[in-house]
């Protein structure tokens, strides 16, 4: 596996592979790799001749400096995981390589980024959009893979790629979960053991509410109320938001239907977890 640290070298590596007629799949990450990331790598490896993974903790998308400081970093372990999943090149640029002192152009993510994560993490999606476009320009992949766990992020990236005519297919991959249902996240390692056990309530409640909405048309207001009351009475979790949105355009919906997705953000101590469920895919 090639470890690439500069944008120039990344561009040259990709150009060389293209000249050899190889297709390239790309998975951007912030490291602290887990099986959710490996799932994305596996899809890319299956579907492309070459797979590039980036590890870059993007300061531009953190609205909270304590969260940035606390973000887990484990490059040595990550290199082993990437190698084991047959990644061909690991792109690990430094902060200064991506954002030199004279850096000044950023992307504004627009309306789709205005609510949910975008509302609660001001500037987050501008940072995500900017770094993803920079990474796509460094790697020039045929396709880039993103997890549905970050539901709004996938929608923002699809919009940006469409708006800016970037010739890259965006592929979304279902959420990988622990056996008890908790969505894998690099942040899970920061949960106390009690909070880790209680965090299982997030997906348990999402499943219950999605199943209920499949059986009986349920108002979004009732779903929100039920999620907050039940989560907060059964755990230490504090709900930051619950939204029921149209799965395609992410606009809030009045009633939860099979076209809707329930999205949540919950704090356990100083750890913020997000998750979502498409009502369509909920177990009956
Ligand atoms: P991150 O390193 O958290 O920025 O995530 C890198 C990519 O992995 C993003 O596209 C995430 O949506 C995706 N991802 C993170 N957790 C999971 C998961 N549990 N299942 C599937 N994809 C995930």
PDB file of N, CA and C in Angstrom, residues 201 205 208-209 212 225-235:
ATOM      1  N   UNK A 201     -30.249   2.531  23.114  1.00  0.00           N
ATOM      2  CA  UNK A 201     -31.638   3.005  23.041  1.00  0.00           C
ATOM      3  C   UNK A 201     -31.911   3.820  21.774  1.00  0.00           C
ATOM      4  N   UNK A 205     -35.153   2.787  19.697  1.00  0.00           N
ATOM      5  CA  UNK A 205     -36.312   3.688  19.572  1.00  0.00           C
ATOM      6  C   UNK A 205     -36.579   4.049  18.110  1.00  0.00           C
ATOM      7  N   UNK A 208     -38.463   1.223  16.648  1.00  0.00           N
ATOM      8  CA  UNK A 208     -39.856   1.159  17.136  1.00  0.00           C
ATOM      9  C   UNK A 208     -40.717   2.225  16.462  1.00  0.00           C
ATOM     10  N   UNK A 209     -40.162   3.434  16.369  1.00  0.00           N
ATOM     11  CA  UNK A 209     -40.964   4.532  15.811  1.00  0.00           C
ATOM     12  C   UNK A 209     -41.154   4.357  14.302  1.00  0.00           C
ATOM     13  N   UNK A 212     -43.823   1.701  13.939  1.00  0.00           N
ATOM     14  CA  UNK A 212     -45.123   2.305  14.255  1.00  0.00           C
ATOM     15  C   UNK A 212     -45.635   3.126  13.067  1.00  0.00           C
ATOM     16  N   UNK A 225     -41.774  13.902  19.731  1.00  0.00           N
ATOM     17  CA  UNK A 225     -42.088  13.901  21.168  1.00  0.00           C
ATOM     18  C   UNK A 225     -41.773  12.541  21.782  1.00  0.00           C
ATOM     19  N   UNK A 226     -42.188  11.479  21.095  1.00  0.00           N
ATOM     20  CA  UNK A 226     -41.986  10.127  21.636  1.00  0.00           C
ATOM     21  C   UNK A 226     -40.493   9.818  21.750  1.00  0.00           C
ATOM     22  N   UNK A 227     -39.708  10.214  20.741  1.00  0.00           N
ATOM     23  CA  UNK A 227     -38.272   9.897  20.788  1.00  0.00           C
ATOM     24  C   UNK A 227     -37.615  10.602  21.973  1.00  0.00           C
ATOM     25  N   UNK A 228     -37.915  11.892  22.114  1.00  0.00           N
ATOM     26  CA  UNK A 228     -37.264  12.666  23.187  1.00  0.00           C
ATOM     27  C   UNK A 228     -37.669  12.116  24.558  1.00  0.00           C
ATOM     28  N   UNK A 229     -38.989  11.944  24.762  1.00  0.00           N
ATOM     29  CA  UNK A 229     -39.462  11.500  26.079  1.00  0.00           C
ATOM     30  C   UNK A 229     -38.885  10.131  26.425  1.00  0.00           C
ATOM     31  N   UNK A 230     -38.958   9.221  25.481  1.00  0.00           N
ATOM     32  CA  UNK A 230     -38.553   7.845  25.802  1.00  0.00           C
ATOM     33  C   UNK A 230     -37.038   7.719  25.925  1.00  0.00           C
ATOM     34  N   UNK A 231     -36.301   8.406  25.073  1.00  0.00           N
ATOM     35  CA  UNK A 231     -34.825   8.328  25.160  1.00  0.00           C
ATOM     36  C   UNK A 231     -34.350   8.925  26.478  1.00  0.00           C
ATOM     37  N   UNK A 232     -34.906  10.093  26.807  1.00  0.00           N
ATOM     38  CA  UNK A 232     -34.396  10.797  27.987  1.00  0.00           C
ATOM     39  C   UNK A 232     -34.865  10.151  29.283  1.00  0.00           C
ATOM     40  N   UNK A 233     -36.004   9.395  29.235  1.00  0.00           N
ATOM     41  CA  UNK A 233     -36.440   8.734  30.473  1.00  0.00           C
ATOM     42  C   UNK A 233     -35.766   7.366  30.646  1.00  0.00           C
ATOM     43  N   UNK A 234     -35.170   6.841  29.577  1.00  0.00           N
ATOM     44  CA  UNK A 234     -34.587   5.501  29.700  1.00  0.00           C
ATOM     45  C   UNK A 234     -33.057   5.530  29.665  1.00  0.00           C
ATOM     46  N   UNK A 235     -32.456   6.723  29.591  1.00  0.00           N
ATOM     47  CA  UNK A 235     -30.980   6.782  29.520  1.00  0.00           C
ATOM     48  C   UNK A 235     -30.500   8.158  29.969  1.00  0.00           C
TER      49      UNK A 235
END
